[in-house]
Amino acid sequence: MTPERLARIRAVLNKRQPDLTVLMERVHKPHNFSAILRSCDAVGVLEAHAIPAKHGIPNLEEAEDLSLKGKTFNETSGSAAKWVGLQLHADTASAFAHLKARGFQVLAAHFSERAVDYRQADYTRPTCILLGTEKWGVSPEAAELADAHILIPMVGMVQSLNVSVAAAVILFEAQRQRLQAGFYEQVRLAPEQYEAVLQSWMARHAQGQG
Protein backbone atom coordinates (compact mmCIF):
# COMPACT_ATOMS: atom_id res chain seq x y z
CA MET A 1 0.00 0.00 0.00
CA THR A 2 1.35 3.40 -0.94
CA PRO A 3 1.74 6.11 1.72
CA GLU A 4 -0.77 8.21 -0.20
CA ARG A 5 -3.39 5.46 -0.11
CA LEU A 6 -2.86 4.87 3.60
CA ALA A 7 -3.21 8.60 4.24
CA ARG A 8 -6.46 8.61 2.27
CA ILE A 9 -7.83 5.67 4.29
CA ARG A 10 -6.93 7.40 7.55
CA ALA A 11 -8.49 10.68 6.41
CA VAL A 12 -11.78 8.92 5.67
CA LEU A 13 -11.72 6.91 8.90
CA ASN A 14 -11.06 10.09 10.88
CA LYS A 15 -14.49 11.37 9.83
CA ARG A 16 -16.50 8.19 10.37
CA GLN A 17 -19.59 8.61 12.56
CA PRO A 18 -20.14 5.54 14.76
CA ASP A 19 -23.39 6.97 16.13
CA LEU A 20 -25.11 7.58 12.79
CA THR A 21 -26.57 4.62 10.94
CA VAL A 22 -29.46 3.26 8.90
CA LEU A 23 -31.66 0.21 9.33
CA MET A 24 -32.97 -1.22 6.07
CA GLU A 25 -36.11 -3.22 6.79
CA ARG A 26 -36.42 -5.81 4.03
CA VAL A 27 -35.18 -3.54 1.25
CA HIS A 28 -34.94 -6.12 -1.52
CA LYS A 29 -34.04 -4.35 -4.77
CA PRO A 30 -30.26 -4.54 -5.33
CA HIS A 31 -29.90 -1.07 -6.82
CA ASN A 32 -31.67 0.47 -3.82
CA PHE A 33 -29.67 -1.55 -1.30
CA SER A 34 -26.37 -0.60 -2.88
CA ALA A 35 -27.34 3.05 -3.41
CA ILE A 36 -28.18 3.39 0.28
CA LEU A 37 -24.76 1.99 1.18
CA ARG A 38 -23.13 4.53 -1.14
CA SER A 39 -24.94 7.38 0.59
CA CYS A 40 -23.90 5.95 3.96
CA ASP A 41 -20.27 5.99 2.86
CA ALA A 42 -20.61 9.51 1.48
CA VAL A 43 -21.74 11.00 4.81
CA GLY A 44 -19.40 8.96 6.99
CA VAL A 45 -21.61 6.17 8.35
CA LEU A 46 -19.37 3.51 9.87
CA GLU A 47 -21.84 0.62 9.89
CA ALA A 48 -25.29 0.00 8.41
CA HIS A 49 -27.92 -2.45 9.59
CA ALA A 50 -30.36 -4.59 7.64
CA ILE A 51 -33.22 -6.99 8.22
CA PRO A 52 -32.97 -9.20 5.12
CA ALA A 53 -35.97 -9.73 2.89
CA LYS A 54 -37.49 -13.22 2.74
CA HIS A 55 -34.96 -14.33 0.16
CA GLY A 56 -31.98 -12.85 1.96
CA ILE A 57 -29.57 -10.10 0.96
CA PRO A 58 -30.43 -8.73 -2.49
CA ASN A 59 -28.85 -10.18 -5.60
CA LEU A 60 -29.38 -9.35 -9.23
CA GLU A 61 -30.60 -12.69 -10.58
CA GLU A 62 -33.79 -10.97 -11.67
CA ALA A 63 -32.23 -7.68 -12.73
CA GLU A 64 -33.76 -6.00 -15.75
CA ASP A 65 -30.29 -4.86 -16.82
CA LEU A 66 -28.76 -8.05 -18.24
CA SER A 67 -25.24 -6.75 -17.60
CA LEU A 68 -25.96 -6.95 -13.86
CA LYS A 69 -27.46 -10.45 -13.73
CA GLY A 70 -25.98 -12.77 -11.15
CA LYS A 71 -24.07 -10.07 -9.29
CA THR A 72 -24.50 -9.41 -5.60
CA PHE A 73 -25.00 -6.01 -4.00
CA ASN A 74 -21.30 -6.07 -3.08
CA GLU A 75 -20.45 -6.02 -6.76
CA THR A 76 -22.91 -3.27 -7.65
CA SER A 77 -22.34 -0.80 -4.85
CA GLY A 78 -18.88 0.05 -6.14
CA SER A 79 -16.38 0.53 -3.36
CA ALA A 80 -19.03 1.42 -0.76
CA ALA A 81 -19.45 -2.16 0.46
CA LYS A 82 -15.74 -2.26 1.31
CA TRP A 83 -15.91 0.73 3.61
CA VAL A 84 -19.33 0.49 5.28
CA GLY A 85 -19.87 -2.39 7.67
CA LEU A 86 -23.15 -4.27 7.40
CA GLN A 87 -24.78 -5.95 10.39
CA LEU A 88 -27.71 -8.27 9.73
CA HIS A 89 -30.61 -8.89 12.11
CA ALA A 90 -33.03 -11.80 12.12
CA ASP A 91 -36.13 -9.68 12.59
CA THR A 92 -37.44 -6.24 13.48
CA ALA A 93 -37.63 -6.85 17.23
CA SER A 94 -34.02 -8.01 17.52
CA ALA A 95 -32.79 -5.13 15.37
CA PHE A 96 -34.53 -2.58 17.58
CA ALA A 97 -33.29 -4.29 20.75
CA HIS A 98 -29.72 -4.08 19.47
CA LEU A 99 -29.98 -0.43 18.47
CA LYS A 100 -31.77 0.63 21.64
CA ALA A 101 -29.13 -1.10 23.77
CA ARG A 102 -26.54 1.05 22.02
CA GLY A 103 -28.45 4.25 22.75
CA PHE A 104 -29.76 5.05 19.27
CA GLN A 105 -32.92 7.00 18.61
CA VAL A 106 -34.71 5.34 15.70
CA LEU A 107 -36.35 7.71 13.22
CA ALA A 108 -38.69 5.97 10.81
CA ALA A 109 -39.04 7.46 7.34
CA HIS A 110 -42.78 6.94 7.48
CA PHE A 111 -45.86 8.97 6.60
CA SER A 112 -48.22 9.08 9.57
CA GLU A 113 -50.21 11.52 11.69
CA ARG A 114 -47.25 11.98 14.01
CA ALA A 115 -44.65 12.40 11.27
CA VAL A 116 -42.63 15.64 11.27
CA ASP A 117 -40.46 17.31 8.67
CA TYR A 118 -37.18 15.38 8.54
CA ARG A 119 -35.26 18.64 9.07
CA GLN A 120 -36.81 19.05 12.52
CA ALA A 121 -35.09 15.95 13.86
CA ASP A 122 -31.89 16.28 15.90
CA TYR A 123 -29.28 14.17 14.13
CA THR A 124 -26.52 15.17 16.51
CA ARG A 125 -27.97 12.56 18.85
CA PRO A 126 -27.04 8.90 18.23
CA THR A 127 -29.41 8.27 15.34
CA CYS A 128 -30.63 5.37 13.23
CA ILE A 129 -32.73 6.14 10.16
CA LEU A 130 -35.25 3.38 9.51
CA LEU A 131 -36.07 2.70 5.86
CA GLY A 132 -38.85 0.33 4.83
CA THR A 133 -39.36 -2.01 1.93
CA GLU A 134 -39.89 -0.47 -1.50
CA LYS A 135 -43.57 -1.32 -1.99
CA TRP A 136 -45.02 -1.15 1.51
CA GLY A 137 -42.62 1.05 3.43
CA VAL A 138 -41.96 0.62 7.13
CA SER A 139 -43.82 -2.28 8.75
CA PRO A 140 -46.49 -1.56 11.41
CA GLU A 141 -44.27 -3.25 14.01
CA ALA A 142 -41.30 -1.05 13.19
CA ALA A 143 -43.45 2.08 13.01
CA GLU A 144 -44.74 1.35 16.50
CA LEU A 145 -41.25 0.73 17.90
CA ALA A 146 -39.68 3.84 16.32
CA ASP A 147 -39.02 6.86 18.52
CA ALA A 148 -40.34 9.26 15.90
CA HIS A 149 -41.60 9.40 12.33
CA ILE A 150 -40.08 11.75 9.76
CA LEU A 151 -41.13 12.70 6.26
CA ILE A 152 -39.78 14.64 3.32
CA PRO A 153 -42.35 17.31 2.33
CA MET A 154 -43.62 16.91 -1.22
CA VAL A 155 -45.31 19.62 -3.30
CA GLY A 156 -45.71 17.70 -6.55
CA MET A 157 -48.07 14.98 -7.73
CA VAL A 158 -46.04 12.10 -6.31
CA GLN A 159 -46.43 11.21 -2.66
CA SER A 160 -42.98 9.84 -1.93
CA LEU A 161 -39.43 9.40 -3.18
CA ASN A 162 -37.63 6.19 -4.04
CA VAL A 163 -36.26 4.65 -0.83
CA SER A 164 -32.62 5.17 -1.79
CA VAL A 165 -33.26 8.79 -2.77
CA ALA A 166 -35.09 9.42 0.50
CA ALA A 167 -32.19 7.85 2.39
CA ALA A 168 -29.73 10.19 0.69
CA VAL A 169 -31.83 13.29 1.41
CA ILE A 170 -32.14 12.44 5.11
CA LEU A 171 -28.52 11.36 5.51
CA PHE A 172 -27.22 14.58 4.04
CA GLU A 173 -29.39 16.58 6.43
CA ALA A 174 -27.80 14.57 9.23
CA GLN A 175 -24.38 15.39 7.78
CA ARG A 176 -25.28 19.09 7.58
CA GLN A 177 -26.24 19.21 11.23
CA ARG A 178 -23.17 17.28 12.30
CA LEU A 179 -20.85 19.45 10.23
CA GLN A 180 -22.37 22.51 11.87
CA ALA A 181 -21.80 20.93 15.29
CA GLY A 182 -18.16 20.11 14.49
CA PHE A 183 -18.60 16.35 14.54
CA TYR A 184 -16.30 15.84 11.55
CA GLU A 185 -13.46 17.87 13.00
CA GLN A 186 -12.32 15.22 15.45
CA VAL A 187 -12.00 11.44 15.45
CA ARG A 188 -15.23 9.92 16.83
CA LEU A 189 -14.03 6.34 17.22
CA ALA A 190 -12.40 4.99 20.38
CA PRO A 191 -8.70 4.17 19.82
CA GLU A 192 -9.18 0.40 19.90
CA GLN A 193 -12.12 0.55 17.49
CA TYR A 194 -10.21 2.91 15.22
CA GLU A 195 -7.27 0.51 15.03
CA ALA A 196 -9.52 -2.50 14.41
CA VAL A 197 -11.36 -0.78 11.56
CA LEU A 198 -8.10 0.51 10.09
CA GLN A 199 -6.63 -3.00 9.99
CA SER A 200 -9.83 -4.33 8.42
CA TRP A 201 -9.83 -1.66 5.74
CA MET A 202 -6.17 -2.22 4.96
CA ALA A 203 -6.83 -5.94 4.56
CA ARG A 204 -9.76 -5.27 2.21
CA HIS A 205 -7.63 -2.94 0.16
CA ALA A 206 -4.91 -5.58 -0.09
CA GLN A 207 -7.44 -8.19 -1.23
CA GLY A 208 -8.71 -5.84 -3.89
CA GLN A 209 -5.19 -5.34 -5.18
CA GLY A 210 -4.47 -9.07 -5.26
Short mmCIF file of C-alpha atoms in Angstrom, two decimals, residues 12-158:
data_model
loop_
_atom_site.label_atom_id
_atom_site.label_comp_id
_atom_site.label_asym_id
_atom_site.label_seq_id
_atom_site.Cartn_x
_atom_site.Cartn_y
_atom_site.Cartn_z
CA VAL A 12 -11.78 8.92 5.67
CA LEU A 13 -11.72 6.91 8.90
CA ASN A 14 -11.06 10.09 10.88
CA LYS A 15 -14.49 11.37 9.83
CA ARG A 16 -16.50 8.19 10.37
CA GLN A 17 -19.59 8.61 12.56
CA PRO A 18 -20.14 5.54 14.76
CA ASP A 19 -23.39 6.97 16.13
CA LEU A 20 -25.11 7.58 12.79
CA THR A 21 -26.57 4.62 10.94
CA VAL A 22 -29.46 3.26 8.90
CA LEU A 23 -31.66 0.21 9.33
CA MET A 24 -32.97 -1.22 6.07
CA GLU A 25 -36.11 -3.22 6.79
CA ARG A 26 -36.42 -5.81 4.03
CA VAL A 27 -35.18 -3.54 1.25
CA HIS A 28 -34.94 -6.12 -1.52
CA LYS A 29 -34.04 -4.35 -4.77
CA PRO A 30 -30.26 -4.54 -5.33
CA HIS A 31 -29.90 -1.07 -6.82
CA ASN A 32 -31.67 0.47 -3.82
CA PHE A 33 -29.67 -1.55 -1.30
CA SER A 34 -26.37 -0.60 -2.88
CA ALA A 35 -27.34 3.05 -3.41
CA ILE A 36 -28.18 3.39 0.28
CA LEU A 37 -24.76 1.99 1.18
CA ARG A 38 -23.13 4.53 -1.14
CA SER A 39 -24.94 7.38 0.59
CA CYS A 40 -23.90 5.95 3.96
CA ASP A 41 -20.27 5.99 2.86
CA ALA A 42 -20.61 9.51 1.48
CA VAL A 43 -21.74 11.00 4.81
CA GLY A 44 -19.40 8.96 6.99
CA VAL A 45 -21.61 6.17 8.35
CA LEU A 46 -19.37 3.51 9.87
CA GLU A 47 -21.84 0.62 9.89
CA ALA A 48 -25.29 0.00 8.41
CA HIS A 49 -27.92 -2.45 9.59
CA ALA A 50 -30.36 -4.59 7.64
CA ILE A 51 -33.22 -6.99 8.22
CA PRO A 52 -32.97 -9.20 5.12
CA ALA A 53 -35.97 -9.73 2.89
CA LYS A 54 -37.49 -13.22 2.74
CA HIS A 55 -34.96 -14.33 0.16
CA GLY A 56 -31.98 -12.85 1.96
CA ILE A 57 -29.57 -10.10 0.96
CA PRO A 58 -30.43 -8.73 -2.49
CA ASN A 59 -28.85 -10.18 -5.60
CA LEU A 60 -29.38 -9.35 -9.23
CA GLU A 61 -30.60 -12.69 -10.58
CA GLU A 62 -33.79 -10.97 -11.67
CA ALA A 63 -32.23 -7.68 -12.73
CA GLU A 64 -33.76 -6.00 -15.75
CA ASP A 65 -30.29 -4.86 -16.82
CA LEU A 66 -28.76 -8.05 -18.24
CA SER A 67 -25.24 -6.75 -17.60
CA LEU A 68 -25.96 -6.95 -13.86
CA LYS A 69 -27.46 -10.45 -13.73
CA GLY A 70 -25.98 -12.77 -11.15
CA LYS A 71 -24.07 -10.07 -9.29
CA THR A 72 -24.50 -9.41 -5.60
CA PHE A 73 -25.00 -6.01 -4.00
CA ASN A 74 -21.30 -6.07 -3.08
CA GLU A 75 -20.45 -6.02 -6.76
CA THR A 76 -22.91 -3.27 -7.65
CA SER A 77 -22.34 -0.80 -4.85
CA GLY A 78 -18.88 0.05 -6.14
CA SER A 79 -16.38 0.53 -3.36
CA ALA A 80 -19.03 1.42 -0.76
CA ALA A 81 -19.45 -2.16 0.46
CA LYS A 82 -15.74 -2.26 1.31
CA TRP A 83 -15.91 0.73 3.61
CA VAL A 84 -19.33 0.49 5.28
CA GLY A 85 -19.87 -2.39 7.67
CA LEU A 86 -23.15 -4.27 7.40
CA GLN A 87 -24.78 -5.95 10.39
CA LEU A 88 -27.71 -8.27 9.73
CA HIS A 89 -30.61 -8.89 12.11
CA ALA A 90 -33.03 -11.80 12.12
CA ASP A 91 -36.13 -9.68 12.59
CA THR A 92 -37.44 -6.24 13.48
CA ALA A 93 -37.63 -6.85 17.23
CA SER A 94 -34.02 -8.01 17.52
CA ALA A 95 -32.79 -5.13 15.37
CA PHE A 96 -34.53 -2.58 17.58
CA ALA A 97 -33.29 -4.29 20.75
CA HIS A 98 -29.72 -4.08 19.47
CA LEU A 99 -29.98 -0.43 18.47
CA LYS A 100 -31.77 0.63 21.64
CA ALA A 101 -29.13 -1.10 23.77
CA ARG A 102 -26.54 1.05 22.02
CA GLY A 103 -28.45 4.25 22.75
CA PHE A 104 -29.76 5.05 19.27
CA GLN A 105 -32.92 7.00 18.61
CA VAL A 106 -34.71 5.34 15.70
CA LEU A 107 -36.35 7.71 13.22
CA ALA A 108 -38.69 5.97 10.81
CA ALA A 109 -39.04 7.46 7.34
CA HIS A 110 -42.78 6.94 7.48
CA PHE A 111 -45.86 8.97 6.60
CA SER A 112 -48.22 9.08 9.57
CA GLU A 113 -50.21 11.52 11.69
CA ARG A 114 -47.25 11.98 14.01
CA ALA A 115 -44.65 12.40 11.27
CA VAL A 116 -42.63 15.64 11.27
CA ASP A 117 -40.46 17.31 8.67
CA TYR A 118 -37.18 15.38 8.54
CA ARG A 119 -35.26 18.64 9.07
CA GLN A 120 -36.81 19.05 12.52
CA ALA A 121 -35.09 15.95 13.86
CA ASP A 122 -31.89 16.28 15.90
CA TYR A 123 -29.28 14.17 14.13
CA THR A 124 -26.52 15.17 16.51
CA ARG A 125 -27.97 12.56 18.85
CA PRO A 126 -27.04 8.90 18.23
CA THR A 127 -29.41 8.27 15.34
CA CYS A 128 -30.63 5.37 13.23
CA ILE A 129 -32.73 6.14 10.16
CA LEU A 130 -35.25 3.38 9.51
CA LEU A 131 -36.07 2.70 5.86
CA GLY A 132 -38.85 0.33 4.83
CA THR A 133 -39.36 -2.01 1.93
CA GLU A 134 -39.89 -0.47 -1.50
CA LYS A 135 -43.57 -1.32 -1.99
CA TRP A 136 -45.02 -1.15 1.51
CA GLY A 137 -42.62 1.05 3.43
CA VAL A 138 -41.96 0.62 7.13
CA SER A 139 -43.82 -2.28 8.75
CA PRO A 140 -46.49 -1.56 11.41
CA GLU A 141 -44.27 -3.25 14.01
CA ALA A 142 -41.30 -1.05 13.19
CA ALA A 143 -43.45 2.08 13.01
CA GLU A 144 -44.74 1.35 16.50
CA LEU A 145 -41.25 0.73 17.90
CA ALA A 146 -39.68 3.84 16.32
CA ASP A 147 -39.02 6.86 18.52
CA ALA A 148 -40.34 9.26 15.90
CA HIS A 149 -41.60 9.40 12.33
CA ILE A 150 -40.08 11.75 9.76
CA LEU A 151 -41.13 12.70 6.26
CA ILE A 152 -39.78 14.64 3.32
CA PRO A 153 -42.35 17.31 2.33
CA MET A 154 -43.62 16.91 -1.22
CA VAL A 155 -45.31 19.62 -3.30
CA GLY A 156 -45.71 17.70 -6.55
CA MET A 157 -48.07 14.98 -7.73
CA VAL A 158 -46.04 12.10 -6.31
#
